[in-house]
Tab-separated table of C-alpha atoms and ligand atoms in Angstrom:
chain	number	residue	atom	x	y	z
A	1	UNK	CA	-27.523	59.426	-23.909
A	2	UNK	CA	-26.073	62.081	-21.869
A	3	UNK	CA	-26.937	66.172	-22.262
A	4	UNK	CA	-24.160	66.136	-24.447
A	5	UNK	CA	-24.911	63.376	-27.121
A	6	UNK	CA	-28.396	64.929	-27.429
A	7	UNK	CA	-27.053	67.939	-28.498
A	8	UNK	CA	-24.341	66.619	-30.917
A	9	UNK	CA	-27.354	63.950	-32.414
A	10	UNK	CA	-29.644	67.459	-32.533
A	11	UNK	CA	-26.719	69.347	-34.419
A	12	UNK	CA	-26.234	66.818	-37.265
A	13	UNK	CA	-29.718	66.302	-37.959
A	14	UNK	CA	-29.727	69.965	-38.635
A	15	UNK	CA	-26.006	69.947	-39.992
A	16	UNK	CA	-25.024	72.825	-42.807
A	17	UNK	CA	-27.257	71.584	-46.181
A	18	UNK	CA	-28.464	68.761	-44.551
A	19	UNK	CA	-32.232	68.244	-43.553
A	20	UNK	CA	-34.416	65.086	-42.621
A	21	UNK	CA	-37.051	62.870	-44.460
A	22	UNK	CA	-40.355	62.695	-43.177
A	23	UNK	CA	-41.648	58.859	-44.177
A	24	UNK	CA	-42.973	57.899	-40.876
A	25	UNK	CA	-46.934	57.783	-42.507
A	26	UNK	CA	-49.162	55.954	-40.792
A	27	UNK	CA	-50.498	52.927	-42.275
A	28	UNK	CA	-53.680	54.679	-42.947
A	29	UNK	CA	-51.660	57.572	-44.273
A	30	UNK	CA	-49.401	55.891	-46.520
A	31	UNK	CA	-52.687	53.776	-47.644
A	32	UNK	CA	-53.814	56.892	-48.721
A	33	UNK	CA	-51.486	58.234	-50.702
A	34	UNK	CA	-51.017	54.857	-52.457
A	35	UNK	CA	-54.529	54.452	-53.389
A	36	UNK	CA	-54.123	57.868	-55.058
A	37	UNK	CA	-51.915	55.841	-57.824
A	38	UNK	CA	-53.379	52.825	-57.470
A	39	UNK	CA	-50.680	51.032	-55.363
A	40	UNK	CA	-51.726	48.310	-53.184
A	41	UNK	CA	-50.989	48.790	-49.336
A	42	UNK	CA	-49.903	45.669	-48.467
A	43	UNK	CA	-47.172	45.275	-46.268
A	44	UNK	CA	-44.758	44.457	-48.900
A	45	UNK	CA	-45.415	47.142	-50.859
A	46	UNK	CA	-44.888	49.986	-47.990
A	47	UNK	CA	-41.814	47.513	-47.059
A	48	UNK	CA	-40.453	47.650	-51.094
A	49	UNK	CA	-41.631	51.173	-51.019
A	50	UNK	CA	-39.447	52.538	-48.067
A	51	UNK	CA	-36.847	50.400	-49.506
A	52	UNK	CA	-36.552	52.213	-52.505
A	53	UNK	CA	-36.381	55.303	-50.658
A	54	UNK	CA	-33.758	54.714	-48.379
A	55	UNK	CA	-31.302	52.663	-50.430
A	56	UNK	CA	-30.825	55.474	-52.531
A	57	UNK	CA	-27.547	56.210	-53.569
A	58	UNK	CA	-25.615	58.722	-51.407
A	59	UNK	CA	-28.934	60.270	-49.771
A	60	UNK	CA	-26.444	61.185	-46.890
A	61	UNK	CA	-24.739	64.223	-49.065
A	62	UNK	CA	-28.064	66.056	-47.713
A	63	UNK	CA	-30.643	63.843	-45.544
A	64	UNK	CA	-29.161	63.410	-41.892
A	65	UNK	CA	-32.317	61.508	-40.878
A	66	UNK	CA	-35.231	59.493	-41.707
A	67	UNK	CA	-38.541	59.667	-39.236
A	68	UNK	CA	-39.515	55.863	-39.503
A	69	UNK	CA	-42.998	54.476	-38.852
A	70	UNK	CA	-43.770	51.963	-36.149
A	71	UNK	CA	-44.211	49.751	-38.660
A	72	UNK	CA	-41.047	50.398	-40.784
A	73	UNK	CA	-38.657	50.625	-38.249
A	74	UNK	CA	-38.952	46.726	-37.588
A	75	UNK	CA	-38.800	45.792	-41.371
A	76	UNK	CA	-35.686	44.862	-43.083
A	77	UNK	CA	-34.250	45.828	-46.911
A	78	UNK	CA	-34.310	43.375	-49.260
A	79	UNK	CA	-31.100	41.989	-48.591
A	80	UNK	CA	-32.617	41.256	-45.374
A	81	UNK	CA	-30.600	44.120	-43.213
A	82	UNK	CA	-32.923	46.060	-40.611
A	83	UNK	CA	-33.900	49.160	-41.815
A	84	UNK	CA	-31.941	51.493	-38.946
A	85	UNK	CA	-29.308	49.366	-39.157
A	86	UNK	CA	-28.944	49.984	-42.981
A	87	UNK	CA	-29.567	53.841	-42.268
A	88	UNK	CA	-26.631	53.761	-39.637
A	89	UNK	CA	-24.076	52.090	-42.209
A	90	UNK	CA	-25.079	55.036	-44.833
A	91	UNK	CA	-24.516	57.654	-42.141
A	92	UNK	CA	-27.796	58.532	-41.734
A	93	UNK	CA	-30.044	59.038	-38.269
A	94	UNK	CA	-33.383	56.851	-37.589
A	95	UNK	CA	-35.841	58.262	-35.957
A	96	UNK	CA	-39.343	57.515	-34.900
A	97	UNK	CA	-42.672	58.716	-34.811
A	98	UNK	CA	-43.984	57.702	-31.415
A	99	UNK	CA	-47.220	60.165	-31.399
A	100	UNK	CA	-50.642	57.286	-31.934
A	101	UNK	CA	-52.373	60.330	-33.651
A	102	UNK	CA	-54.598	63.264	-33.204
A	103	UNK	CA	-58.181	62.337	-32.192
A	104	UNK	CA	-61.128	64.624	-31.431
A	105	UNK	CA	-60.561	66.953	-28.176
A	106	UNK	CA	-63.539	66.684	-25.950
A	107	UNK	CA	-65.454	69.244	-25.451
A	108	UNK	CA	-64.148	71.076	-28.607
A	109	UNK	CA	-66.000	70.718	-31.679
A	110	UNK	CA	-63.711	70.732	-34.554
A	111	UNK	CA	-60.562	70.265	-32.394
A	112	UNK	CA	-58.089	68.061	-31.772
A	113	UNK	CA	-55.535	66.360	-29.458
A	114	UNK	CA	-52.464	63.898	-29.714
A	115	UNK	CA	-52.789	60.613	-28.129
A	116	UNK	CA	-49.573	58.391	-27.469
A	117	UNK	CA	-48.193	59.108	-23.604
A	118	UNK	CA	-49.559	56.241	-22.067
A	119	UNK	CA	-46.484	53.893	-22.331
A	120	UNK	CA	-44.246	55.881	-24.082
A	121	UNK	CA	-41.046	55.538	-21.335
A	122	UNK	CA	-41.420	51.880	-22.229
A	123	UNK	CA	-41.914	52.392	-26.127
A	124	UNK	CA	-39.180	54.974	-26.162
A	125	UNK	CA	-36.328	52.148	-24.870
A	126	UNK	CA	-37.699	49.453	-26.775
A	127	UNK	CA	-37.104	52.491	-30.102
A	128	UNK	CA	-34.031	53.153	-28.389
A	129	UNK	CA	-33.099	48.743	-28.823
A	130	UNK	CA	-34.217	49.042	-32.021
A	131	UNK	CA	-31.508	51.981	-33.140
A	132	UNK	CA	-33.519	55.364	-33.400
A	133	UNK	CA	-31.823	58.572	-32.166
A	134	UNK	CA	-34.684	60.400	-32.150
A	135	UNK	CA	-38.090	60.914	-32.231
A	136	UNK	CA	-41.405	63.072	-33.700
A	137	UNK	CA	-44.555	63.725	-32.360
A	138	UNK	CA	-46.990	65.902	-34.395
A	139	UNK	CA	-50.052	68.815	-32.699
A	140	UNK	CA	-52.767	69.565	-35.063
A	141	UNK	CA	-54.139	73.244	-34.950
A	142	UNK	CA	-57.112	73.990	-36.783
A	143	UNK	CA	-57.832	77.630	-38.163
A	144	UNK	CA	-61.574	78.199	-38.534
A	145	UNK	CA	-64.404	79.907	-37.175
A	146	UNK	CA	-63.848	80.782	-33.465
A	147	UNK	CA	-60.733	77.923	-32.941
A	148	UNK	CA	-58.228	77.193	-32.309
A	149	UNK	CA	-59.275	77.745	-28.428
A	150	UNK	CA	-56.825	78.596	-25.570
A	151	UNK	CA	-58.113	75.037	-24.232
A	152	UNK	CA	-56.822	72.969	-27.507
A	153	UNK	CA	-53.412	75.290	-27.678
A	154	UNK	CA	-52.260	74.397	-24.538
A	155	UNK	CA	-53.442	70.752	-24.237
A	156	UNK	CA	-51.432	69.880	-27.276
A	157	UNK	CA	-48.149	72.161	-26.005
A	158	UNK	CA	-48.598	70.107	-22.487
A	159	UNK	CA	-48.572	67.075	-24.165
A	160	UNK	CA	-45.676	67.694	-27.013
A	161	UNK	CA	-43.736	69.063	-23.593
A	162	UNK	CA	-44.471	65.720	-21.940
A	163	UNK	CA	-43.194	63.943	-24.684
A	164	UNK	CA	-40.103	65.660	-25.130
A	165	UNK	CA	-39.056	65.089	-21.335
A	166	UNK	CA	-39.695	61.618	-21.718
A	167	UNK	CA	-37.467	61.334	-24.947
A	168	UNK	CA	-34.771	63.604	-23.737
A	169	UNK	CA	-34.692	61.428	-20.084
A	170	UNK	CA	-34.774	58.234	-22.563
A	171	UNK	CA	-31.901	59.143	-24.925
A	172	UNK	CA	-33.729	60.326	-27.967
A	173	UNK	CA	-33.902	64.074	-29.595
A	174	UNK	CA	-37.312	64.740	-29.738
A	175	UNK	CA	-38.609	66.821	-33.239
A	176	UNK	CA	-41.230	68.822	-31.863
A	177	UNK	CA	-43.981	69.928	-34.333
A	178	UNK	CA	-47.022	71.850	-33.726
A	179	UNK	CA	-48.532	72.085	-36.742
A	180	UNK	CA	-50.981	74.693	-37.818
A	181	UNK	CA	-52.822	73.781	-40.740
A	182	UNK	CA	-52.689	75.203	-43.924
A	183	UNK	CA	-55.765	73.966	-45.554
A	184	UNK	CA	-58.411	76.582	-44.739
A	185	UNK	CA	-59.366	79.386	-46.458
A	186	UNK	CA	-57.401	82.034	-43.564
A	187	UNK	CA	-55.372	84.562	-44.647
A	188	UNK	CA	-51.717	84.575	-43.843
A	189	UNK	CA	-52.297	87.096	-41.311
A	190	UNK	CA	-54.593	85.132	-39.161
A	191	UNK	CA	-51.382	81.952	-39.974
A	192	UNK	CA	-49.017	84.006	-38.068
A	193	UNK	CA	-51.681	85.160	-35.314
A	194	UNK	CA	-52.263	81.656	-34.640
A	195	UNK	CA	-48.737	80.110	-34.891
A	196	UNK	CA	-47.195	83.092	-33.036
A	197	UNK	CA	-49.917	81.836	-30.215
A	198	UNK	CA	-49.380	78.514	-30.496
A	199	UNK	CA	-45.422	78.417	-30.403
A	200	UNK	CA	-45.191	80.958	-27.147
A	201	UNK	CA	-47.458	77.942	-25.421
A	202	UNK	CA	-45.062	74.989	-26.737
A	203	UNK	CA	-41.883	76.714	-25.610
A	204	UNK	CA	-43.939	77.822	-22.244
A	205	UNK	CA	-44.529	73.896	-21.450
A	206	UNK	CA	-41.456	73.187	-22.679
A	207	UNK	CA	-39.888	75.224	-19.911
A	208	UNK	CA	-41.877	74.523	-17.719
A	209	UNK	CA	-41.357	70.238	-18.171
A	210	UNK	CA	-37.649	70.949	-17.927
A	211	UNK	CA	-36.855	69.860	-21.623
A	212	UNK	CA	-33.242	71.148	-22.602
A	213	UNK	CA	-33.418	73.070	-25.542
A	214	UNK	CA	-30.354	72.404	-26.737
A	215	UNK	CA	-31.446	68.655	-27.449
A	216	UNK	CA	-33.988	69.331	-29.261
A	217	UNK	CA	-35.654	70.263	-32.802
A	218	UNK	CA	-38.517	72.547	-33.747
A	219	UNK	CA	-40.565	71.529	-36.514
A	220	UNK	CA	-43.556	74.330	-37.453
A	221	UNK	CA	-45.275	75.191	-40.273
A	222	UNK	CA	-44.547	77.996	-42.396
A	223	UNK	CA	-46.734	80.969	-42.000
A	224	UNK	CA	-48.882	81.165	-45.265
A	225	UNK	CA	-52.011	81.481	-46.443
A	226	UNK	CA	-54.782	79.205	-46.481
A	227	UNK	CA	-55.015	76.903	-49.231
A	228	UNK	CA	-58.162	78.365	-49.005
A	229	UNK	CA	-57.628	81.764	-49.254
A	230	UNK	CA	-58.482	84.049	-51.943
A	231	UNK	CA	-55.145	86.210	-52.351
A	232	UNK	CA	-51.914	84.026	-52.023
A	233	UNK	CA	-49.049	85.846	-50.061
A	234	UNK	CA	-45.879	85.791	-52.615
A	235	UNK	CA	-42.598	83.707	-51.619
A	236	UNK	CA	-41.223	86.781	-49.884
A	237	UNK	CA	-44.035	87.707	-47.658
A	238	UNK	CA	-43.996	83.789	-46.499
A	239	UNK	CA	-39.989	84.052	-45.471
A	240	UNK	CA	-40.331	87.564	-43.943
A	241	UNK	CA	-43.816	86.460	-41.439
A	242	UNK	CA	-42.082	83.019	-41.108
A	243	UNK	CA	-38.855	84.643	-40.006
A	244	UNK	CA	-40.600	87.318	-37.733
A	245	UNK	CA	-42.801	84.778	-35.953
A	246	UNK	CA	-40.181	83.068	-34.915
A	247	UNK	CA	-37.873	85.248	-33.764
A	248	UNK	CA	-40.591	86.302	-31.834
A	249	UNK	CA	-41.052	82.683	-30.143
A	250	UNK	CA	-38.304	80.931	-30.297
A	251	UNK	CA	-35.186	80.841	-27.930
A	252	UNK	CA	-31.576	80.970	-29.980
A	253	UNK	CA	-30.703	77.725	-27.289
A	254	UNK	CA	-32.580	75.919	-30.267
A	255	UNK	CA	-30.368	74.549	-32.647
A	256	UNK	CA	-32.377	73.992	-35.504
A	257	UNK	CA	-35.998	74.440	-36.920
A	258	UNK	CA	-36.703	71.713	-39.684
A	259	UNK	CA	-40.050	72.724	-41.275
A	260	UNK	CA	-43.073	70.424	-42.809
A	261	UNK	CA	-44.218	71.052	-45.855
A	262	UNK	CA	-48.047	70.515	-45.253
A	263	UNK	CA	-49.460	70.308	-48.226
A	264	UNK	CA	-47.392	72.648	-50.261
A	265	UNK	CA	-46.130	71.622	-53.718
A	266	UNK	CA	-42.309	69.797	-53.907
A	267	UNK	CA	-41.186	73.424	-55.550
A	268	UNK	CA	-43.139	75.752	-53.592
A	269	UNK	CA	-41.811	74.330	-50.436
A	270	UNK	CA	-38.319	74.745	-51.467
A	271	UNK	CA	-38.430	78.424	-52.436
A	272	UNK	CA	-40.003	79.587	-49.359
A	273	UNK	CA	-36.705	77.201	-47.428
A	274	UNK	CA	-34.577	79.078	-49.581
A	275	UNK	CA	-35.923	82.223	-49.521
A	276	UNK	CA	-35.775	82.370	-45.817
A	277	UNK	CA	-31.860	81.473	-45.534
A	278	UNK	CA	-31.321	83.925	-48.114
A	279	UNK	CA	-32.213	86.564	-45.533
A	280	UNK	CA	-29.871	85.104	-43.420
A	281	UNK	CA	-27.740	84.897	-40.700
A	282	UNK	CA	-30.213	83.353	-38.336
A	283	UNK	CA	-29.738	82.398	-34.875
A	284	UNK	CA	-31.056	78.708	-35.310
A	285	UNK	CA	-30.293	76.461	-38.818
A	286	UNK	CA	-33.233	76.583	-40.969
A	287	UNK	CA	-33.601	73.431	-42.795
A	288	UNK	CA	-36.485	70.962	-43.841
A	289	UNK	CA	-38.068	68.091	-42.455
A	290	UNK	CA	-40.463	67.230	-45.420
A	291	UNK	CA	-42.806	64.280	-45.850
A	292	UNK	CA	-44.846	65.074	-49.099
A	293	UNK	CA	-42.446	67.123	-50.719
A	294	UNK	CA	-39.773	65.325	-50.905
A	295	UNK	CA	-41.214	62.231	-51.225
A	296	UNK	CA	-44.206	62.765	-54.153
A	297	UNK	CA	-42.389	63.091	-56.754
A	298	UNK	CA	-40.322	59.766	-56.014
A	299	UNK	CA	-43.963	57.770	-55.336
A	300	UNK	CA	-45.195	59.352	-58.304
A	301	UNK	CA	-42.134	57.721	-60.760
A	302	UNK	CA	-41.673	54.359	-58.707
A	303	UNK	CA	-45.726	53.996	-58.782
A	304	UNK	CA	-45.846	50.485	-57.005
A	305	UNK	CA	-43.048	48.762	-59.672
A	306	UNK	CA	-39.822	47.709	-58.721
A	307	UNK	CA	-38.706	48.301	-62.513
A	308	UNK	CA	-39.396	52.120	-61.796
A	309	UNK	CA	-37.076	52.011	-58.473
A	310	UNK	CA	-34.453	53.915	-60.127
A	311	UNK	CA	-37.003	56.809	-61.577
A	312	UNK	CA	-38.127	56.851	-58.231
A	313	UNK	CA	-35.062	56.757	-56.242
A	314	UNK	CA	-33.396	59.905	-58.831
A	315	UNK	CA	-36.881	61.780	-58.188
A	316	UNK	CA	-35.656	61.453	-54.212
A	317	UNK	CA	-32.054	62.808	-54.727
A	318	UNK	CA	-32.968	65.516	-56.683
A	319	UNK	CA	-35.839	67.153	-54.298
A	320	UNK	CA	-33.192	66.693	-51.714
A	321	UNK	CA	-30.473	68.006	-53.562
A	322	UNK	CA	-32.497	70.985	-53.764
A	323	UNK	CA	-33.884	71.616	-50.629
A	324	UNK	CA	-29.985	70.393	-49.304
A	325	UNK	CA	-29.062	73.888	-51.370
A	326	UNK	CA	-32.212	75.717	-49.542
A	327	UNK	CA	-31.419	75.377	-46.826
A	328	UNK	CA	-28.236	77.049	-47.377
A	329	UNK	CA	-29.769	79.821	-49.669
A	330	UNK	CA	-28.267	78.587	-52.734
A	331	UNK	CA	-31.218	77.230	-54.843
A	332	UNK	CA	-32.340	78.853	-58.011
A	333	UNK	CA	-35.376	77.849	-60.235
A	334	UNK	CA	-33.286	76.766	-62.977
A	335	UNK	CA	-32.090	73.882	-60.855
A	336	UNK	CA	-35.534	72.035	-62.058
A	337	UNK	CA	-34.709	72.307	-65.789
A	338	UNK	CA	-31.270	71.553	-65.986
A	339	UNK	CA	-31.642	68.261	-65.409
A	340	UNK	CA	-29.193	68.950	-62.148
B	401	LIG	P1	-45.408	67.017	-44.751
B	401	LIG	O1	-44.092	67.649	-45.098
B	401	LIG	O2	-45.999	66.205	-45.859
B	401	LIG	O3	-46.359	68.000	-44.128
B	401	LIG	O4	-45.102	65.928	-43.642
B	401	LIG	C1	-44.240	66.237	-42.624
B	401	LIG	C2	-44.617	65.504	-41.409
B	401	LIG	O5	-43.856	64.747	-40.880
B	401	LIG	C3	-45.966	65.739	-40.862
B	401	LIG	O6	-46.028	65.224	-39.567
């Protein structure tokens, strides 16, 4: 892919209401959040699971791309076409998470780092065989006493800068998310301290590995308060910080920031999207690159039975109908009651 294609394949996945699906959980992950209803994580049942997902009718009105798992990328639909093939023929990007996970940083208690480099020239063209345009790899920051350190900052921005040269020189977009965890009990001032520190050291590395900016995406967390935390900032406090951090840190070249969700409810996570482009014009699209809240709802109706397929599938299209409208400032409340 030449300079060019990577910034026409970055474009659409950030294309005017569109935004991308996050279902590239681990096995572990996705284990997880099955066992939490009961479902069985066999490999069928992620298989029938993603299935569901991604054969839903017409997804492509607001979902440019789907991050794919390892696993998932190589599995088929039920009528036996390949996953990114069947994404393709819908008109919708694959992607793949190419990141092996974050594991304890030594010397850092309570700290960690993302593994996956080794290899990753070779695993990116093999991705590349198998039909992905681009790619994620997720940094975990911890807030809590003392951390993050200086040491844990920039040894996850090296390595998300390393990975997004080797994408960019293999063909794919790389999503780049350094993700600052919302779970603590922080308040949403010491969120923007820390992500305002963390993103000036990704887009530092990114520099200095060369990575075209242009050909890639951002993908941060909003800044909020810990889940943690005592007094909850409102929905407009959350846009305004979120907006001012990253004005502050991120270069207009970019052409899109896609934001996780990280824990915050389908709704929640929608408003503070919307809110945001509200207060629009903004040099970069703002759009949505949700794993949990787009997708609990859906897991929540289908709950492991192909009978429930359709519940689960119409749970899908309407979370990303809505966040499709977000991300253009044109959701209201009302949108969850009218049966829309
Ligand atoms: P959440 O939206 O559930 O945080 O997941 C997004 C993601 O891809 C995390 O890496």
């Amino acid at each position: 892919m030449s300079a060019n294609d990577l910034t026409a394949t970055a474009q659409a996945m950030v294309a005017s209401g569109k935004g991308v699906l996050a279902a590239d959980e681990s096995t572990a992950t996705i284990g997880k959040r099955f066992a939490a209803l009961g479902i069985d994580s066999t490999e069928e049942n992620r298989r029938s699971y993603r299935d569901m997902l991604l054969s839903t009718d017409n997804l492509s009105e607001f979902v440019s791309g789907v991050i794919l798992y390892d696993e998932t990328i190589r599995q088929s639909s039920s009528d036996g076409t390949p996953f990114p093939e069947m994404l393709a023929q819908r008109g919708i990007l694959p992607g793949i998470k190419v990141d092996t996970g974050a594991k304890p940083l030594a010397n850092a208690p309570g700290e960690q780092i993302t593994e996956g480099l080794d290899g990753l020239r070779e695993r990116v063209a093999e991705y590349v065989s198998l039909g992905a345009k681009f790619a994620k790899w997720r940094a975990v920051i911890t807030i809590g006493d003392g951390i993050p350190s200086t040491y844990c900052i920039n040894a996850n921005a090296h390595a998300l800068a390393r990975y997004a040269a080797l994408c960019q020189e293999g063909g794919l977009v790389p999503i780049v998310e350094p993700e600052v965890l919302m779970d603590a009990d922080n308040t949403i001032e010491r969120c923007f301290e820390v992500t305002e520190r963390t993103q000036r050291a990704v887009f530092a590395a990114l520099a200095e590995h060369r990575v075209q900016l242009e050909g890639m995406i951002l993908k941060p967390n909003m800044v909020i308060s810990g889940k943690k935390c005592p007094e909850q900032a409102g929905v407009q406090q959350v846009a305004e910080m979120t907006l001012q951090c990253l004005r502050r840190t991120v270069p207009a070249a970019v052409p899109g920031i896609a934001f996780l969700s990280g824990g915050q409810s389908a709704e929640v996570a929608t408003e503070h999207l919307n809110a945001m482009n509200a207060m629009g014009p903004h040099p970069w699209h703002l759009s949505f690159s949700y794993g949990r809240a787009l997708q609990d709802p859906a897991l929540k109706a289908w709950k492991g039975e192909a009978a429930n397929a359709e519940a689960g599938q119409s749970a899908l299209y309407h979370r990303s109908r809505c966040n499709s409208l977000a991300s253009t400032g044109g959701y209201s409340r009302e949108l969850e009651t009218a049966g829309a």
